[in-house]
Amino acid sequence: MALIPEDRKTEGLMLPMSVGQNLSFAALDDHARLGIIDRPGEARAIKDAIDALSIKVAKVAMPVASLSGGNQPEVVIGKWLMTAPRIILLNDPTRGIDVGTKQEIYGLLRRLADADAAIVFYSTDYAELIGCCDRVLVLYYGRVKRTLSATRSRKRR
């Protein structure tokens, strides 16, 4: 299970650490044997995540704090995707990022959903929910008040 928090800077990233360290942190167990990290394997996984998410970074050793606001959320998402989660919880994942990066994240979420990942997506942007979700649950005081489903022709599965 993976959580992409709303406040990426304080809850999703370790700002003084490098892009590479942030990306691989959650998946270190996958790159270690008997407590020793397979650095070449870790480097390949980091490169794969950077390529898959089109993260614009000069060096993986640079601090994640030096990345643009559009690239930081991609690092948070990439970190958790390296763990191959079956359930992904997202809390306002595109808040405060540019339109181009939003489209990249929407495409990534669609590919993950098409690969049978369960995605729970909270957003304050109604247009985003309508455009991204197969089903939207409207909650009021902790109870489901309405369920909205995409029409069959709109579903991309």
N, CA, C and O atoms as a DFTB+ gen file, in Angstrom:
628 C
 N C O
     1  1       0.850      -1.165       0.000
     2  2       0.000       0.000       0.000
     3  2       0.903       1.237       0.000
     4  3       1.946       1.260       0.653
     5  1       0.488       2.244      -0.731
     6  2       1.273       3.476      -0.827
     7  2       0.382       4.674      -0.531
     8  3      -0.794       4.688      -0.894
     9  1       0.951       5.682       0.132
    10  2       0.237       6.919       0.418
    11  2       0.986       8.078      -0.207
    12  3       2.165       8.295       0.073
    13  1       0.291       8.821      -1.055
    14  2       0.831      10.054      -1.634
    15  2       0.141      11.192      -0.879
    16  3      -1.016      11.507      -1.158
    17  1       0.851      11.813       0.081
    18  2       0.206      12.809       0.938
    19  2      -0.015      14.140       0.242
    20  3       0.629      14.453      -0.760
    21  1      -0.940      14.918       0.794
    22  2      -1.215      16.249       0.255
    23  2      -0.007      17.162       0.456
    24  3       0.395      17.874      -0.465
    25  1       0.563      17.143       1.640
    26  2       1.700      18.004       1.939
    27  2       2.987      17.242       1.617
    28  3       3.602      16.630       2.490
    29  1       3.371      17.295       0.358
    30  2       4.513      16.518      -0.119
    31  2       5.818      16.918       0.548
    32  3       6.660      16.066       0.830
    33  1       5.989      18.201       0.801
    34  2       7.278      18.669       1.320
    35  2       7.555      18.213       2.736
    36  3       8.705      17.933       3.074
    37  1       6.531      18.129       3.577
    38  2       6.782      17.723       4.954
    39  2       6.458      16.261       5.216
    40  3       7.018      15.667       6.138
    41  1       5.565      15.664       4.428
    42  2       5.153      14.294       4.678
    43  2       5.601      13.300       3.608
    44  3       5.576      12.092       3.845
    45  1       6.006      13.784       2.442
    46  2       6.324      12.872       1.356
    47  2       7.771      12.860       0.923
    48  3       8.214      11.919       0.264
    49  1       8.518      13.894       1.283
    50  2       9.908      14.001       0.839
    51  2      10.844      14.266       2.013
    52  3      10.448      14.834       3.030
    53  1      12.068      13.850       1.849
    54  2      13.132      14.201       2.792
    55  2      13.980      15.218       2.039
    56  3      14.923      14.859       1.334
    57  1      13.631      16.494       2.198
    58  2      14.158      17.570       1.356
    59  2      15.686      17.672       1.297
    60  3      16.214      17.912       0.210
    61  1      16.422      17.506       2.389
    62  2      17.877      17.634       2.277
    63  2      18.538      16.449       1.563
    64  3      19.671      16.556       1.093
    65  1      17.829      15.329       1.487
    66  2      18.415      14.136       0.869
    67  2      18.299      14.215      -0.656
    68  3      17.548      15.028      -1.193
    69  1      19.039      13.374      -1.324
    70  2      19.091      13.419      -2.788
    71  2      17.820      12.853      -3.421
    72  3      17.022      12.178      -2.771
    73  1      17.665      13.151      -4.695
    74  2      16.556      12.608      -5.481
    75  2      16.613      11.085      -5.437
    76  3      15.598      10.428      -5.206
    77  1      17.790      10.528      -5.656
    78  2      17.958       9.078      -5.649
    79  2      17.610       8.452      -4.309
    80  3      16.937       7.422      -4.258
    81  1      18.064       9.068      -3.223
    82  2      17.756       8.540      -1.894
    83  2      16.262       8.599      -1.619
    84  3      15.705       7.668      -1.038
    85  1      15.607       9.678      -2.028
    86  2      14.162       9.799      -1.840
    87  2      13.425       8.738      -2.642
    88  3      12.481       8.126      -2.142
    89  1      13.844       8.519      -3.870
    90  2      13.172       7.531      -4.714
    91  2      13.320       6.118      -4.160
    92  3      12.351       5.360      -4.140
    93  1      14.508       5.758      -3.714
    94  2      14.759       4.366      -3.329
    95  2      14.408       4.048      -1.884
    96  3      14.375       2.878      -1.503
    97  1      14.148       5.056      -1.081
    98  2      13.968       4.855       0.355
    99  2      12.927       3.787       0.695
   100  3      13.202       2.889       1.492
   101  1      11.754       3.875       0.108
   102  2      10.670       2.945       0.450
   103  2      10.935       1.526      -0.042
   104  3      10.350       0.572       0.471
   105  1      11.814       1.381      -1.032
   106  2      12.064       0.061      -1.625
   107  2      13.448      -0.490      -1.286
   108  3      13.934      -1.388      -1.974
   109  1      14.088       0.028      -0.245
   110  2      15.439      -0.430       0.087
   111  2      15.499      -1.932       0.340
   112  3      16.472      -2.584      -0.040
   113  1      14.473      -2.487       0.975
   114  2      14.469      -3.933       1.225
   115  2      14.523      -4.729      -0.070
   116  3      15.076      -5.828      -0.104
   117  1      13.954      -4.181      -1.130
   118  2      13.957      -4.868      -2.424
   119  2      15.334      -4.859      -3.069
   120  3      15.606      -5.650      -3.971
   121  1      16.200      -3.966      -2.610
   122  2      17.531      -3.827      -3.199
   123  2      18.633      -4.240      -2.234
   124  3      19.789      -3.854      -2.407
   125  1      18.283      -5.016      -1.227
   126  2      19.278      -5.432      -0.236
   127  2      19.203      -6.934      -0.015
   128  3      18.154      -7.566      -0.145
   129  1      20.350      -7.466       0.321
   130  2      20.421      -8.873       0.681
   131  2      21.343      -8.974       1.884
   132  3      22.486      -8.518       1.857
   133  1      20.828      -9.571       2.918
   134  2      21.569      -9.699       4.175
   135  2      22.034      -8.338       4.688
   136  3      23.118      -8.216       5.259
   137  1      21.206      -7.326       4.478
   138  2      21.505      -5.999       4.978
   139  2      22.447      -5.175       4.120
   140  3      22.785      -4.049       4.484
   141  1      22.875      -5.714       2.993
   142  2      23.800      -4.995       2.106
   143  2      23.033      -4.577       0.851
   144  3      22.427      -5.404       0.171
   145  1      23.073      -3.286       0.565
   146  2      22.323      -2.754      -0.570
   147  2      23.068      -3.031      -1.869
   148  3      24.268      -2.778      -1.980
   149  1      22.341      -3.552      -2.842
   150  2      22.861      -3.770      -4.188
   151  2      22.812      -2.416      -4.906
   152  3      21.793      -2.063      -5.500
   153  1      23.911      -1.664      -4.850
   154  2      23.923      -0.298      -5.398
   155  2      23.650      -0.263      -6.905
   156  3      22.900       0.605      -7.354
   157  1      24.229      -1.174      -7.709
   158  2      23.889      -1.145      -9.147
   159  2      22.399      -1.420      -9.399
   160  3      21.797      -0.785     -10.266
   161  1      21.806      -2.343      -8.664
   162  2      20.380      -2.622      -8.808
   163  2      19.538      -1.442      -8.371
   164  3      18.538      -1.118      -9.011
   165  1      19.935      -0.800      -7.289
   166  2      19.234       0.390      -6.809
   167  2      19.326       1.508      -7.853
   168  3      18.337       2.184      -8.134
   169  1      20.527       1.698      -8.427
   170  2      20.719       2.750      -9.438
   171  2      19.852       2.501     -10.669
   172  3      19.306       3.445     -11.240
   173  1      19.719       1.232     -11.088
   174  2      18.862       0.904     -12.238
   175  2      17.399       1.220     -11.922
   176  3      16.680       1.770     -12.756
   177  1      16.969       0.868     -10.718
   178  2      15.578       1.131     -10.326
   179  2      15.312       2.635     -10.260
   180  3      14.242       3.090     -10.665
   181  1      16.268       3.403      -9.759
   182  2      16.122       4.859      -9.703
   183  2      16.023       5.423     -11.117
   184  3      15.158       6.253     -11.396
   185  1      16.904       4.976     -12.005
   186  2      16.877       5.449     -13.395
   187  2      15.549       5.093     -14.062
   188  3      14.975       5.909     -14.783
   189  1      15.068       3.884     -13.823
   190  2      13.787       3.459     -14.394
   191  2      12.642       4.349     -13.907
   192  3      11.766       4.718     -14.689
   193  1      12.648       4.693     -12.615
   194  2      11.591       5.559     -12.058
   195  2      11.669       6.956     -12.659
   196  3      10.643       7.544     -13.002
   197  1      12.876       7.488     -12.786
   198  2      13.064       8.820     -13.376
   199  2      12.582       8.830     -14.823
   200  3      11.916       9.770     -15.255
   201  1      12.919       7.787     -15.563
   202  2      12.495       7.701     -16.963
   203  2      10.977       7.529     -17.081
   204  3      10.340       8.185     -17.905
   205  1      10.399       6.651     -16.262
   206  2       8.968       6.363     -16.337
   207  2       8.120       7.583     -16.010
   208  3       7.042       7.767     -16.576
   209  1       8.607       8.417     -15.095
   210  2       7.835       9.577     -14.663
   211  2       8.308      10.878     -15.301
   212  3       7.785      11.952     -15.004
   213  1       9.296      10.774     -16.175
   214  2       9.848      11.955     -16.855
   215  2      10.272      13.036     -15.857
   216  3       9.998      14.221     -16.050
   217  1      10.941      12.605     -14.794
   218  2      11.418      13.558     -13.789
   219  2      12.614      14.286     -14.368
   220  3      13.578      13.666     -14.816
   221  1      12.543      15.598     -14.354
   222  2      13.620      16.416     -14.914
   223  2      14.645      16.701     -13.823
   224  3      14.418      17.533     -12.944
   225  1      15.769      16.004     -13.888
   226  2      16.803      16.128     -12.869
   227  2      18.171      16.042     -13.539
   228  3      18.401      15.173     -14.380
   229  1      19.083      16.948     -13.164
   230  2      20.434      16.944     -13.735
   231  2      21.244      15.764     -13.195
   232  3      21.928      15.077     -13.953
   233  1      21.166      15.535     -11.898
   234  2      21.889      14.433     -11.250
   235  2      21.008      13.837     -10.166
   236  3      20.304      14.564      -9.467
   237  1      21.042      12.531     -10.024
   238  2      20.252      11.885      -8.976
   239  2      20.806      12.220      -7.591
   240  3      20.115      12.026      -6.591
   241  1      22.029      12.716      -7.520
   242  2      22.644      13.058      -6.235
   243  2      22.254      14.451      -5.744
   244  3      22.579      14.817      -4.614
   245  1      21.565      15.230      -6.570
   246  2      21.190      16.579      -6.132
   247  2      20.060      16.506      -5.114
   248  3      19.241      15.589      -5.166
   249  1      20.006      17.467      -4.182
   250  2      18.934      17.442      -3.173
   251  2      17.555      17.572      -3.828
   252  3      17.372      18.356      -4.759
   253  1      16.603      16.806      -3.337
   254  2      15.253      16.844      -3.892
   255  2      14.629      18.224      -3.696
   256  3      13.735      18.608      -4.451
   257  1      15.083      18.969      -2.699
   258  2      14.567      20.321      -2.452
   259  2      14.858      21.257      -3.618
   260  3      14.167      22.261      -3.784
   261  1      15.867      20.948      -4.428
   262  2      16.230      21.820      -5.541
   263  2      15.390      21.574      -6.791
   264  3      15.524      22.302      -7.774
   265  1      14.527      20.560      -6.770
   266  2      13.662      20.289      -7.919
   267  2      12.509      21.278      -7.967
   268  3      12.144      21.884      -6.960
   269  1      11.947      21.427      -9.154
   270  2      10.782      22.302      -9.322
   271  2       9.579      21.696      -8.620
   272  3       9.563      20.511      -8.287
   273  1       8.575      22.531      -8.402
   274  2       7.340      22.083      -7.762
   275  2       6.637      20.990      -8.543
   276  3       5.905      20.192      -7.957
   277  1       6.841      20.932      -9.851
   278  2       6.221      19.884     -10.665
   279  2       6.945      18.558     -10.576
   280  3       6.328      17.504     -10.735
   281  1       8.235      18.591     -10.326
   282  2       9.001      17.350     -10.251
   283  2       8.969      16.718      -8.864
   284  3       9.119      15.503      -8.742
   285  1       8.780      17.507      -7.832
   286  2       8.746      16.950      -6.479
   287  2       7.620      15.939      -6.276
   288  3       7.868      14.879      -5.701
   289  1       6.374      16.222      -6.729
   290  2       5.336      15.207      -6.539
   291  2       5.610      13.930      -7.329
   292  3       5.203      12.843      -6.920
   293  1       6.287      14.062      -8.441
   294  2       6.628      12.869      -9.223
   295  2       7.636      12.002      -8.468
   296  3       7.608      10.777      -8.583
   297  1       8.521      12.629      -7.702
   298  2       9.461      11.860      -6.876
   299  2       8.696      11.111      -5.793
   300  3       8.987       9.945      -5.526
   301  1       7.723      11.764      -5.166
   302  2       6.921      11.101      -4.134
   303  2       6.189       9.899      -4.739
   304  3       6.193       8.812      -4.161
   305  1       5.573      10.093      -5.884
   306  2       4.868       8.993      -6.546
   307  2       5.854       7.901      -6.956
   308  3       5.596       6.716      -6.747
   309  1       6.983       8.303      -7.538
   310  2       7.994       7.331      -7.960
   311  2       8.523       6.494      -6.821
   312  3       8.764       5.297      -6.980
   313  1       8.705       7.121      -5.665
   314  2       9.204       6.397      -4.482
   315  2       8.288       5.228      -4.163
   316  3       8.754       4.117      -3.909
   317  1       6.989       5.478      -4.175
   318  2       6.065       4.418      -3.811
   319  2       5.836       3.425      -4.944
   320  3       5.573       2.249      -4.692
   321  1       5.932       3.885      -6.186
   322  2       5.765       2.948      -7.301
   323  2       6.899       1.926      -7.340
   324  3       6.727       0.821      -7.855
   325  1       8.051       2.293      -6.797
   326  2       9.163       1.342      -6.751
   327  2       8.855       0.152      -5.841
   328  3       9.544      -0.867      -5.902
   329  1       7.823       0.274      -4.997
   330  2       7.437      -0.833      -4.119
   331  2       6.356      -1.716      -4.753
   332  3       5.941      -2.713      -4.163
   333  1       5.903      -1.345      -5.958
   334  2       4.847      -2.075      -6.681
   335  2       3.611      -2.280      -5.808
   336  3       3.201      -3.417      -5.577
   337  1       3.011      -1.185      -5.319
   338  2       1.843      -1.330      -4.438
   339  2       0.607      -1.784      -5.201
   340  3       0.444      -1.466      -6.379
   341  1      -0.255      -2.522      -4.529
   342  2      -1.533      -2.942      -5.117
   343  2      -2.620      -1.911      -4.819
   344  3      -3.628      -1.832      -5.522
   345  1      -2.398      -1.109      -3.749
   346  2      -3.354      -0.072      -3.359
   347  2      -2.589       1.239      -3.247
   348  3      -1.553       1.308      -2.586
   349  1      -3.104       2.276      -3.895
   350  2      -2.453       3.589      -3.869
   351  2      -3.463       4.617      -3.370
   352  3      -4.524       4.801      -3.965
   353  1      -3.120       5.279      -2.275
   354  2      -3.962       6.316      -1.692
   355  2      -3.351       7.660      -2.056
   356  3      -2.181       7.909      -1.767
   357  1      -4.130       8.525      -2.684
   358  2      -3.627       9.837      -3.097
   359  2      -4.484      10.930      -2.477
   360  3      -5.711      10.897      -2.572
   361  1      -3.837      11.892      -1.845
   362  2      -4.536      13.004      -1.226
   363  2      -4.186      14.278      -1.972
   364  3      -3.097      14.827      -1.800
   365  1      -5.109      14.748      -2.803
   366  2      -4.910      15.962      -3.606
   367  2      -3.541      15.959      -4.301
   368  3      -2.748      16.879      -4.102
   369  1      -3.260      14.935      -5.114
   370  2      -1.907      14.755      -5.654
   371  2      -1.455      15.821      -6.644
   372  3      -0.255      15.987      -6.859
   373  1      -2.387      16.541      -7.248
   374  2      -1.972      17.520      -8.263
   375  2      -2.136      18.959      -7.786
   376  3      -2.005      19.893      -8.576
   377  1      -2.418      19.140      -6.514
   378  2      -2.578      20.495      -5.969
   379  2      -1.271      21.268      -6.132
   380  3      -0.208      20.823      -5.701
   381  1      -1.378      22.438      -6.765
   382  2      -0.233      23.331      -6.874
   383  2       0.784      22.979      -7.944
   384  3       1.901      23.494      -7.914
   385  1       0.429      22.110      -8.895
   386  2       1.402      21.786      -9.946
   387  2       0.852      22.194     -11.307
   388  3      -0.353      22.383     -11.475
   389  1       1.748      22.324     -12.268
   390  2       1.368      22.841     -13.583
   391  2       0.541      21.830     -14.375
   392  3       0.526      20.638     -14.068
   393  1      -0.139      22.327     -15.388
   394  2      -1.066      21.537     -16.192
   395  2      -0.367      20.359     -16.873
   396  3      -0.915      19.257     -16.912
   397  1       0.825      20.578     -17.404
   398  2       1.552      19.500     -18.079
   399  2       1.868      18.352     -17.144
   400  3       1.691      17.188     -17.505
   401  1       2.334      18.668     -15.944
   402  2       2.647      17.642     -14.958
   403  2       1.373      16.931     -14.508
   404  3       1.383      15.719     -14.288
   405  1       0.272      17.682     -14.370
   406  2      -1.003      17.058     -14.016
   407  2      -1.372      15.998     -15.041
   408  3      -1.778      14.894     -14.678
   409  1      -1.233      16.329     -16.322
   410  2      -1.590      15.380     -17.376
   411  2      -0.720      14.119     -17.302
   412  3      -1.208      13.009     -17.515
   413  1       0.562      14.295     -17.000
   414  2       1.456      13.138     -16.855
   415  2       0.997      12.256     -15.697
   416  3       0.983      11.031     -15.814
   417  1       0.624      12.876     -14.583
   418  2       0.173      12.118     -13.419
   419  2      -1.153      11.416     -13.722
   420  3      -1.338      10.263     -13.333
   421  1      -2.072      12.090     -14.407
   422  2      -3.333      11.460     -14.785
   423  2      -3.086      10.231     -15.670
   424  3      -3.702       9.183     -15.476
   425  1      -2.193      10.371     -16.627
   426  2      -1.873       9.231     -17.497
   427  2      -1.278       8.074     -16.717
   428  3      -1.614       6.915     -16.956
   429  1      -0.388       8.394     -15.780
   430  2       0.219       7.362     -14.942
   431  2      -0.849       6.654     -14.101
   432  3      -0.851       5.426     -14.008
   433  1      -1.739       7.409     -13.501
   434  2      -2.793       6.808     -12.682
   435  2      -3.692       5.907     -13.523
   436  3      -4.103       4.840     -13.067
   437  1      -3.997       6.329     -14.744
   438  2      -4.821       5.498     -15.628
   439  2      -4.100       4.199     -15.952
   440  3      -4.715       3.133     -15.936
   441  1      -2.792       4.272     -16.251
   442  2      -2.032       3.042     -16.546
   443  2      -2.007       2.109     -15.335
   444  3      -2.122       0.893     -15.485
   445  1      -1.857       2.677     -14.138
   446  2      -1.855       1.861     -12.930
   447  2      -3.221       1.203     -12.715
   448  3      -3.299       0.026     -12.362
   449  1      -4.288       1.960     -12.928
   450  2      -5.635       1.400     -12.791
   451  2      -5.868       0.304     -13.822
   452  3      -6.463      -0.728     -13.513
   453  1      -5.401       0.526     -15.042
   454  2      -5.548      -0.483     -16.090
   455  2      -4.754      -1.751     -15.780
   456  3      -5.079      -2.832     -16.269
   457  1      -3.698      -1.604     -14.951
   458  2      -2.892      -2.753     -14.530
   459  2      -3.433      -3.346     -13.226
   460  3      -2.742      -4.105     -12.547
   461  1      -4.678      -2.992     -12.884
   462  2      -5.403      -3.535     -11.735
   463  2      -4.926      -3.048     -10.378
   464  3      -5.162      -3.724      -9.377
   465  1      -4.265      -1.901     -10.308
   466  2      -3.976      -1.299      -9.013
   467  2      -5.251      -0.621      -8.532
   468  3      -5.979      -0.024      -9.325
   469  1      -5.517      -0.712      -7.252
   470  2      -6.663      -0.010      -6.661
   471  2      -6.190       1.390      -6.293
   472  3      -5.209       1.556      -5.568
   473  1      -6.893       2.383      -6.794
   474  2      -6.494       3.768      -6.554
   475  2      -7.623       4.484      -5.827
   476  3      -8.749       4.570      -6.318
   477  1      -7.294       4.996      -4.644
   478  2      -8.238       5.801      -3.876
   479  2      -7.713       7.225      -3.963
   480  3      -6.604       7.523      -3.519
   481  1      -8.521       8.091      -4.539
   482  2      -8.084       9.426      -4.955
   483  2      -8.962      10.461      -4.274
   484  3     -10.158      10.534      -4.556
   485  1      -8.394      11.262      -3.385
   486  2      -9.122      12.371      -2.776
   487  2      -8.699      13.647      -3.481
   488  3      -7.508      13.896      -3.669
   489  1      -9.670      14.451      -3.868
   490  2      -9.338      15.717      -4.515
   491  2     -10.412      16.743      -4.201
   492  3     -11.588      16.412      -4.050
   493  1      -9.988      17.991      -4.106
   494  2     -10.931      19.097      -3.934
   495  2     -11.311      19.681      -5.284
   496  3     -12.116      20.610      -5.353
   497  1     -10.739      19.144      -6.359
   498  2     -10.996      19.625      -7.718
   499  2     -12.008      18.687      -8.383
   500  3     -11.660      17.589      -8.817
   501  1     -13.265      19.137      -8.454
   502  2     -14.333      18.294      -8.996
   503  2     -14.082      17.903     -10.446
   504  3     -14.363      16.770     -10.837
   505  1     -13.559      18.821     -11.243
   506  2     -13.272      18.502     -12.646
   507  2     -12.232      17.388     -12.735
   508  3     -12.306      16.527     -13.612
   509  1     -11.276      17.413     -11.835
   510  2     -10.247      16.371     -11.802
   511  2     -10.876      15.017     -11.483
   512  3     -10.541      14.016     -12.117
   513  1     -11.765      14.977     -10.527
   514  2     -12.439      13.725     -10.171
   515  2     -13.249      13.187     -11.344
   516  3     -13.203      11.994     -11.645
   517  1     -13.987      14.066     -11.999
   518  2     -14.812      13.661     -13.140
   519  2     -13.941      13.130     -14.273
   520  3     -14.288      12.139     -14.916
   521  1     -12.809      13.788     -14.517
   522  2     -11.940      13.392     -15.617
   523  2     -11.100      12.155     -15.360
   524  3     -10.705      11.469     -16.303
   525  1     -10.821      11.860     -14.094
   526  2      -9.888      10.776     -13.774
   527  2     -10.529       9.493     -13.261
   528  3      -9.975       8.408     -13.440
   529  1     -11.656       9.605     -12.646
   530  2     -12.170       8.469     -11.874
   531  2     -13.235       7.662     -12.612
   532  3     -14.061       8.210     -13.342
   533  1     -13.193       6.362     -12.404
   534  2     -14.239       5.486     -12.915
   535  2     -15.473       5.571     -12.024
   536  3     -16.602       5.380     -12.477
   537  1     -15.232       5.863     -10.745
   538  2     -16.330       5.955      -9.784
   539  2     -15.943       6.979      -8.716
   540  3     -14.803       7.014      -8.253
   541  1     -16.914       7.811      -8.337
   542  2     -16.699       8.829      -7.311
   543  2     -17.720       8.594      -6.202
   544  3     -18.916       8.470      -6.464
   545  1     -17.239       8.535      -4.965
   546  2     -18.123       8.437      -3.808
   547  2     -18.185       9.803      -3.151
   548  3     -17.155      10.399      -2.838
   549  1     -19.384      10.290      -2.947
   550  2     -19.579      11.573      -2.275
   551  2     -19.886      11.257      -0.810
   552  3     -20.870      10.585      -0.503
   553  1     -19.033      11.749       0.086
   554  2     -19.187      11.486       1.510
   555  2     -19.678      12.735       2.227
   556  3     -19.313      13.856       1.873
   557  1     -20.501      12.527       3.229
   558  2     -20.970      13.625       4.065
   559  2     -21.017      13.082       5.489
   560  3     -21.736      12.125       5.776
   561  1     -20.246      13.699       6.373
   562  2     -20.118      13.230       7.754
   563  2     -19.796      11.741       7.819
   564  3     -20.390      10.998       8.601
   565  1     -18.851      11.318       6.987
   566  2     -18.358       9.949       7.036
   567  2     -19.251       8.896       6.408
   568  3     -18.954       7.704       6.501
   569  1     -20.326       9.303       5.778
   570  2     -21.239       8.340       5.142
   571  2     -21.319       8.611       3.644
   572  3     -21.304       9.761       3.204
   573  1     -21.406       7.529       2.869
   574  2     -21.559       7.667       1.422
   575  2     -22.963       8.182       1.143
   576  3     -23.953       7.543       1.497
   577  1     -23.036       9.336       0.509
   578  2     -24.322       9.931       0.175
   579  2     -24.686       9.715      -1.287
   580  3     -25.863       9.714      -1.645
   581  1     -23.692       9.537      -2.119
   582  2     -23.963       9.339      -3.539
   583  2     -22.762       8.638      -4.177
   584  3     -21.614       8.862      -3.793
   585  1     -23.055       7.796      -5.148
   586  2     -22.018       7.142      -5.946
   587  2     -22.232       7.556      -7.392
   588  3     -23.319       7.384      -7.944
   589  1     -21.195       8.098      -7.997
   590  2     -21.249       8.521      -9.399
   591  2     -20.315       7.610     -10.190
   592  3     -19.155       7.434      -9.818
   593  1     -20.811       7.039     -11.265
   594  2     -20.006       6.134     -12.083
   595  2     -19.826       6.702     -13.474
   596  3     -20.713       7.365     -14.013
   597  1     -18.657       6.430     -14.052
   598  2     -18.395       6.841     -15.429
   599  2     -19.256       6.007     -16.365
   600  3     -19.539       4.841     -16.087
   601  1     -19.669       6.605     -17.469
   602  2     -20.417       5.838     -18.460
   603  2     -19.470       4.852     -19.117
   604  3     -18.260       5.079     -19.142
   605  1     -19.990       3.786     -19.636
   606  2     -19.158       2.761     -20.270
   607  2     -18.307       3.337     -21.395
   608  3     -17.147       2.954     -21.547
   609  1     -18.853       4.234     -22.170
   610  2     -18.110       4.786     -23.290
   611  2     -16.944       5.644     -22.818
   612  3     -15.967       5.819     -23.547
   613  1     -17.041       6.188     -21.585
   614  2     -15.963       7.017     -21.059
   615  2     -14.864       6.208     -20.418
   616  3     -13.715       6.648     -20.387
   617  1     -15.190       5.020     -19.900
   618  2     -14.173       4.193     -19.270
   619  2     -13.152       3.781     -20.314
   620  3     -13.494       3.462     -21.453
   621  1     -11.909       3.794     -19.909
   622  2     -10.836       3.485     -20.866
   623  2     -10.316       2.074     -20.688
   624  3      -9.241       1.766     -21.203
   625  1     -10.998       1.225     -20.007
   626  2     -10.503      -0.128     -19.773
   627  2     -10.868      -1.047     -20.874
   628  3     -10.526      -2.229     -20.830
